[in-house]
Coordinates of C-alpha atoms in Angstrom, one line a residue:
M1 CA -10.3 8.7 9.7
S2 CA -8.2 9.0 13.1
Q3 CA -7.9 5.8 15.1
A4 CA -8.1 6.2 18.3
R5 CA -4.5 6.2 20.9
K6 CA -4.6 4.9 24.1
H7 CA -2.6 8.1 27.1
G8 CA -0.1 6.0 29.2
G9 CA 2.0 8.2 31.9
D10 CA 3.7 10.5 29.0
P11 CA 3.0 13.7 29.1
I12 CA 0.8 15.2 26.4
P13 CA 3.3 17.3 24.6
T14 CA 3.8 14.0 22.7
R15 CA 0.3 12.9 21.9
L16 CA -0.9 16.1 21.3
F17 CA 1.5 18.1 18.9
G18 CA 3.4 15.9 17.4
H19 CA 6.9 15.8 19.5
R20 CA 8.5 15.5 22.0
P21 CA 9.6 19.6 24.2
T22 CA 13.2 20.4 23.4
G23 CA 14.3 21.2 26.9
P24 CA 16.5 23.9 27.9
L25 CA 18.9 23.6 25.0
L26 CA 18.0 26.8 22.6
P27 CA 16.5 28.7 25.8
V28 CA 20.4 27.9 26.9
L29 CA 22.0 28.0 24.3
I30 CA 20.6 31.8 23.5
V31 CA 22.4 32.6 27.0
F32 CA 25.6 32.1 25.9
V33 CA 25.2 33.5 22.5
V34 CA 24.4 36.7 24.3
V35 CA 27.3 36.0 26.8
L36 CA 29.6 35.4 23.6
V37 CA 28.9 38.4 22.4
D38 CA 29.3 40.1 25.7
L39 CA 33.2 38.4 25.8
V40 CA 33.5 39.2 22.0
G41 CA 32.0 42.9 22.1
G42 CA 33.1 43.6 25.0
A43 CA 30.1 46.4 25.1
G44 CA 29.7 46.2 29.0
M45 CA 25.9 46.3 29.8
T46 CA 24.8 46.7 26.6
W47 CA 23.3 43.4 25.8
L48 CA 23.1 41.9 29.7
P49 CA 19.6 42.6 29.6
L50 CA 19.2 40.0 26.9
L51 CA 20.1 37.3 29.1
A52 CA 16.3 37.6 30.1
A53 CA 15.7 36.2 26.5
G54 CA 17.1 32.5 28.2
P55 CA 14.3 32.5 30.7
A56 CA 11.2 33.3 28.8
L57 CA 12.1 31.6 25.6
A58 CA 12.5 28.6 28.2
A59 CA 9.0 29.1 29.7
T60 CA 7.2 27.9 25.9
T61 CA 8.6 24.3 26.1
N62 CA 10.1 23.3 29.7
G63 CA 8.3 23.2 33.2
P64 CA 8.7 25.4 36.3
R65 CA 11.6 23.5 37.5
G66 CA 13.4 23.9 33.7
V67 CA 12.6 28.0 33.8
L68 CA 14.5 28.0 37.0
C69 CA 17.3 26.5 36.1
V70 CA 17.8 28.7 32.7
G71 CA 17.6 31.9 34.8
L72 CA 19.5 30.8 38.0
L73 CA 22.0 30.3 35.0
A74 CA 21.6 33.0 33.3
A75 CA 22.0 35.6 36.8
A76 CA 25.0 33.9 37.5
L77 CA 26.7 34.2 34.2
G78 CA 25.1 37.6 34.0
A79 CA 26.7 38.7 37.6
T80 CA 30.3 37.2 36.8
L81 CA 30.2 39.4 32.8
G82 CA 29.2 42.9 35.2
A83 CA 31.3 42.4 37.6
R84 CA 34.0 41.7 34.7
D85 CA 34.0 44.0 32.5
G86 CA 33.1 46.8 35.9
A87 CA 29.1 47.3 35.7
P88 CA 28.4 50.2 38.2
G89 CA 26.6 48.3 41.2
P90 CA 23.5 49.6 41.2
E91 CA 23.1 49.7 37.8
L92 CA 24.3 45.6 37.5
A93 CA 21.7 44.7 40.8
V94 CA 18.7 46.6 38.7
V95 CA 20.0 44.0 35.4
L96 CA 19.9 41.3 37.9
A97 CA 16.7 42.0 39.4
A98 CA 15.3 42.2 36.2
L99 CA 15.9 39.3 35.1
L100 CA 15.2 37.5 38.1
A101 CA 11.5 38.2 37.7
V102 CA 11.6 37.5 34.5
T103 CA 12.5 34.7 35.4
L104 CA 10.0 33.7 38.4
A105 CA 6.8 35.1 35.4
S106 CA 7.7 32.8 33.2
A107 CA 8.4 30.1 35.8
L108 CA 4.6 30.8 36.3
A109 CA 4.0 30.7 33.0
G110 CA 5.5 27.5 32.5
A111 CA 3.4 26.2 34.8
L112 CA 0.4 26.9 34.0
R113 CA 0.3 25.9 30.5
S114 CA 2.0 22.2 32.3
R115 CA -1.6 22.4 33.6
R116 CA -3.3 23.6 30.9
E117 CA -2.3 20.7 28.3
R118 CA -2.3 17.9 30.9
V119 CA -6.1 19.0 31.0
L120 CA -6.3 19.0 27.0
A121 CA -4.5 15.2 27.5
D122 CA -7.7 14.2 29.8
V123 CA -10.2 15.8 28.2
R124 CA -8.5 14.3 24.6
S125 CA -8.4 11.3 26.1
V126 CA -12.8 11.0 27.2
A127 CA -13.0 12.3 23.2
E128 CA -10.5 8.9 22.0
A129 CA -13.0 6.9 24.2
A130 CA -16.0 8.4 23.3
Q131 CA -14.8 7.7 19.3
H132 CA -14.2 3.7 20.2
A133 CA -17.8 3.4 22.3
L134 CA -19.6 6.5 19.2
L135 CA -17.9 5.3 15.9
K136 CA -15.6 2.1 16.5
P137 CA -13.2 0.0 14.1
V138 CA -14.5 -1.5 11.5
P139 CA -12.7 -4.4 10.6
A140 CA -11.3 -5.3 6.5
T141 CA -14.2 -7.5 6.7
V142 CA -16.9 -8.1 7.4
G143 CA -19.8 -11.3 6.5
P144 CA -19.3 -11.6 2.8
F145 CA -18.3 -8.0 2.3
E146 CA -14.6 -6.0 2.1
V147 CA -14.9 -3.0 4.2
A148 CA -13.1 0.7 4.5
V149 CA -14.1 3.6 6.7
R150 CA -12.3 7.2 6.8
Y151 CA -14.0 9.5 9.1
S152 CA -12.6 13.3 10.2
A153 CA -13.9 15.9 12.4
A154 CA -14.0 19.4 11.3
A155 CA -13.2 20.7 14.5
A156 CA -8.6 20.6 14.5
E157 CA -9.3 18.9 18.1
A158 CA -11.6 16.9 17.2
R159 CA -12.1 13.0 17.2
I160 CA -15.8 12.9 16.6
G161 CA -18.7 15.4 15.8
G162 CA -22.1 15.3 14.2
D163 CA -21.5 12.1 11.7
L164 CA -21.9 8.8 12.1
Y165 CA -21.9 5.3 11.0
A166 CA -21.5 1.6 12.6
L167 CA -22.0 -1.4 11.1
V168 CA -23.3 -5.1 12.2
P169 CA -23.5 -8.6 12.0
T170 CA -27.0 -9.7 12.4
P171 CA -29.2 -13.1 11.7
Y172 CA -31.0 -10.9 9.2
G173 CA -27.8 -10.2 7.3
V174 CA -25.2 -7.0 7.6
R175 CA -26.7 -3.7 8.5
L176 CA -25.0 -0.3 8.4
I177 CA -25.5 3.2 9.1
V178 CA -24.3 5.9 7.5
G179 CA -26.0 9.5 8.9
D180 CA -25.4 12.8 9.4
V181 CA -26.8 14.9 12.3
R182 CA -28.0 18.8 12.2
G183 CA -25.3 21.0 14.3
K184 CA -22.4 20.6 15.9
G185 CA -20.6 20.3 18.9
L186 CA -21.3 18.2 21.8
P187 CA -25.3 18.5 21.0
A188 CA -24.5 17.1 17.9
V189 CA -22.8 14.5 19.4
G190 CA -25.1 12.9 21.9
T191 CA -27.5 12.9 18.5
A192 CA -25.4 11.0 17.2
A193 CA -24.7 8.5 19.9
L194 CA -27.8 8.3 20.6
V195 CA -28.8 7.3 16.9
V196 CA -25.9 4.5 16.6
G197 CA -27.0 3.1 19.8
V198 CA -30.3 2.2 18.6
F199 CA -29.5 1.1 15.6
R200 CA -27.3 -1.2 16.5
E201 CA -29.6 -2.9 18.9
A202 CA -32.7 -2.7 16.1
A203 CA -31.0 -4.1 13.7
Y204 CA -29.8 -7.6 15.6
D205 CA -33.7 -7.5 16.8
E206 CA -35.4 -6.8 13.7
P207 CA -35.8 -8.5 10.8
D208 CA -37.2 -6.5 8.4
L209 CA -35.1 -3.4 7.6
L210 CA -38.0 -0.3 7.3
A211 CA -38.6 -1.0 10.9
V212 CA -35.9 -0.3 11.8
V213 CA -35.3 2.7 11.2
D214 CA -39.2 3.4 12.6
R215 CA -37.1 2.4 15.3
I216 CA -34.7 5.1 15.1
E217 CA -37.4 7.4 14.6
R218 CA -39.2 6.7 17.1
S219 CA -36.5 7.7 19.4
L220 CA -35.0 10.6 17.6
A221 CA -39.4 12.3 18.1
R222 CA -38.5 11.5 22.6
N223 CA -35.4 13.2 22.7
L224 CA -35.1 15.7 19.4
G225 CA -35.3 19.4 20.0
A226 CA -38.0 20.9 16.9
D227 CA -35.6 21.7 14.9
D228 CA -33.5 18.8 15.0
F229 CA -32.7 15.9 12.5
V230 CA -31.1 13.6 10.9
T231 CA -30.1 12.3 7.4
A232 CA -29.5 8.9 7.2
V233 CA -29.4 6.1 4.8
V234 CA -29.2 2.4 6.1
A235 CA -29.1 -0.2 3.9
G236 CA -28.7 -4.2 4.7
H237 CA -27.3 -7.3 2.2
P238 CA -30.7 -10.0 3.5
R239 CA -29.7 -12.7 1.0
P240 CA -27.2 -13.0 -1.6
G241 CA -26.9 -10.6 -4.3
E242 CA -29.0 -8.1 -2.8
L243 CA -29.3 -5.0 -0.9
E244 CA -32.2 -2.9 0.8
V245 CA -31.6 0.5 0.7
V246 CA -33.9 2.9 2.8
N247 CA -33.0 6.8 2.3
C248 CA -34.3 9.4 4.7
G249 CA -33.3 12.8 4.1
H250 CA -29.2 11.9 2.9
A251 CA -27.2 12.3 -0.4
P252 CA -27.4 8.9 -2.5
P253 CA -25.3 5.8 -2.1
L254 CA -23.1 5.9 -4.4
L255 CA -23.1 2.3 -6.5
V256 CA -20.3 0.8 -9.1
R257 CA -21.2 -1.9 -10.3
S258 CA -18.6 -4.5 -11.7
S259 CA -17.9 -3.0 -15.0
E260 CA -16.6 -0.4 -12.3
D261 CA -19.5 2.5 -13.9
V262 CA -20.8 4.3 -11.3
V263 CA -24.2 4.8 -10.3
A264 CA -26.5 7.5 -8.0
V265 CA -28.9 5.3 -6.1
E266 CA -31.7 7.6 -5.5
S267 CA -34.7 7.4 -3.9
P268 CA -37.8 7.2 -6.4
H269 CA -40.2 8.7 -3.3
P270 CA -38.0 10.9 -1.4
A271 CA -37.8 10.0 2.4
P272 CA -38.5 13.3 4.9
P273 CA -34.8 12.9 7.7
L274 CA -34.9 10.8 10.9
G275 CA -37.2 12.6 13.3
L276 CA -39.4 15.1 11.2
R277 CA -41.8 11.9 10.4
A278 CA -44.3 13.7 12.3
L279 CA -44.4 16.9 9.9
T280 CA -45.6 14.9 6.8
D281 CA -47.4 11.7 5.7
Q282 CA -44.2 11.2 3.7
R283 CA -42.5 7.9 4.4
P284 CA -39.5 6.0 3.3
D285 CA -39.1 3.3 0.9
L286 CA -37.4 0.2 1.0
Q287 CA -35.3 0.1 -2.7
V288 CA -33.9 -3.2 -3.9
L289 CA -31.2 -3.3 -5.5
P290 CA -28.9 -5.8 -7.3
F291 CA -25.5 -6.2 -5.9
A292 CA -23.5 -9.1 -7.4
D293 CA -19.7 -10.4 -7.2
G294 CA -17.8 -7.6 -7.3
D295 CA -20.1 -4.4 -6.9
Q296 CA -19.4 -2.5 -4.0
L297 CA -21.4 0.5 -2.6
L298 CA -20.2 3.6 -1.1
L299 CA -21.8 5.6 0.9
Y300 CA -21.3 9.3 2.7
T301 CA -21.6 12.2 4.8
D302 CA -22.5 15.9 2.8
G303 CA -18.5 16.7 4.5
V304 CA -17.8 15.3 1.2
I305 CA -19.8 16.6 -1.4
E306 CA -20.2 20.0 0.1
A307 CA -15.8 20.6 0.2
R308 CA -15.4 23.8 -1.9
D309 CA -12.2 24.8 -3.2
R310 CA -10.4 28.5 -3.4
H311 CA -12.8 28.8 -6.4
R312 CA -15.5 28.4 -4.5
E313 CA -16.6 24.2 -6.5
F314 CA -17.6 21.4 -5.2
Y315 CA -15.4 18.1 -4.6
P316 CA -17.0 15.5 -6.9
L317 CA -16.9 12.6 -5.4
A318 CA -18.6 10.6 -8.4
E319 CA -15.6 11.4 -10.4
G320 CA -13.2 10.9 -7.5
L321 CA -14.3 7.4 -7.0
S322 CA -13.8 6.3 -10.4
R323 CA -10.6 7.3 -10.8
H324 CA -9.8 5.5 -7.3
L325 CA -11.4 2.5 -8.0
C326 CA -9.6 -0.4 -7.3
D327 CA -10.7 -3.9 -5.6
E328 CA -9.1 -2.6 -2.5
P329 CA -11.5 -0.5 -1.0
A330 CA -9.5 1.3 2.3
R331 CA -6.8 2.3 -1.2
T332 CA -9.9 3.5 -2.5
L333 CA -10.7 5.5 0.3
D334 CA -7.1 6.4 0.9
S335 CA -6.9 7.6 -2.5
I336 CA -10.5 9.6 -2.3
H337 CA -9.9 11.1 1.4
E338 CA -6.8 12.5 0.2
E339 CA -7.4 13.7 -2.9
L340 CA -10.5 15.7 -0.6
L341 CA -8.5 17.4 1.6
T342 CA -6.0 18.6 -1.6
H343 CA -9.4 19.8 -2.9
V344 CA -10.3 21.9 0.7
G345 CA -6.6 22.9 0.7
G346 CA -5.8 20.4 3.3
R347 CA -8.3 21.0 6.2
L348 CA -12.2 20.3 6.2
H349 CA -14.5 22.3 7.0
D350 CA -17.5 19.9 7.9
D351 CA -17.1 16.6 9.5
A352 CA -16.9 13.9 6.6
A353 CA -17.8 10.5 6.3
L354 CA -17.1 7.9 3.5
L355 CA -17.8 4.1 4.3
L356 CA -17.2 1.7 1.8
I357 CA -18.3 -2.0 0.9
R358 CA -17.5 -4.6 -1.7
K359 CA -18.4 -7.8 -2.5
P360 CA -14.9 -9.9 -3.4
T361 CA -15.6 -11.8 -6.5
A362 CA -15.9 -15.4 -6.4
G363 CA -12.4 -16.1 -7.4
A364 CA -10.8 -13.7 -3.9
A365 CA -13.2 -15.6 -2.0
E366 CA -12.3 -18.6 -1.9
A367 CA -8.4 -17.6 -2.3
G368 CA -7.9 -17.6 0.8
V369 CA -10.0 -13.4 2.1
P370 CA -11.0 -14.2 6.0
Q371 CA -14.0 -13.3 6.7
P372 CA -15.5 -13.9 10.2
A373 CA -18.0 -15.7 11.6
L374 CA -21.6 -13.1 12.0
G375 CA -21.2 -16.1 15.3
G376 CA -18.3 -14.4 16.9
L377 CA -18.6 -11.6 18.7
A378 CA -18.1 -8.9 16.0
L379 CA -18.6 -4.9 15.7
G380 CA -21.9 -3.7 17.2
E381 CA -22.7 -7.6 18.4
R382 CA -24.3 -8.4 22.5
A383 CA -21.8 -10.9 24.3
V384 CA -23.7 -13.5 25.7

């Protein structure tokens, strides 16, 4: 999952493109190369028009001031060379006028580029703030579990999308949700925010996990369009050694026993996605699974299992989990995520979320694995 970063007073190119602008060094170097060629070749006016390449290139990496500096340098050197080579006055004036025109146009282009980058920086800052509010960073341990999350938005510069997750310590045990909103873009983000907000409140208030799901369903019924819905898996850990799972039209979670057997948790009575219950009489069932020390549960969205390689083959998540399984959920998901990106050729075409929880063995817990107290302010909890 991409980590949100706070923007300070730095200019955006460092944060947006991963490096600082190179400054006027390359444009100035080009100007001096043209001058050197002219001096060595002695070709008169032949090379002087190429001096315009300096300010034109400067517009791609510099602001108006840098462009003007390069343009004035090029004009001064061009005038000096023209006079040295005995160029006719009218021809030299035309070349210098064209050079100044290119410089002014490039300065304007540089100013517009800088303005667009500042606007994009502001938009991205808002997106990162939204990510912190919607998809809060998950600590390495929550209650009795070791936890890891990986999230990738399909859009090139997006931080969030239509996939959602949340994990909340409550008086009724740790509860979590992973879901996928139909559609993309801002409407999907708004629906994801709605689902996560209702889940966090209901998970803390409702003793019954099915009541949590009902709260989400009622909220979506009031706010979604006729063709909109959300697939989701809601899980809870009400008692030691047990997991409760409610699947609403979502891909089945993968349960990993301490023996490292990977089993898909299929719902015996499939239920419709959240937001569509009014169209059918089916209601979600509560599955109770044994969950012993060393067991793990992987929840994911369809952007993972529907990722295709160049041969149109889907990514085999269960096999990938078996290959990369270890006692550290973060390492397991890092390996799966890297393999997933390799499978698709470097970029996902759909949002993808992975959430893995593991119940440490008694020996690991006694060895000093940190366990946050449920009474403190943790992910999804409210300050008193």
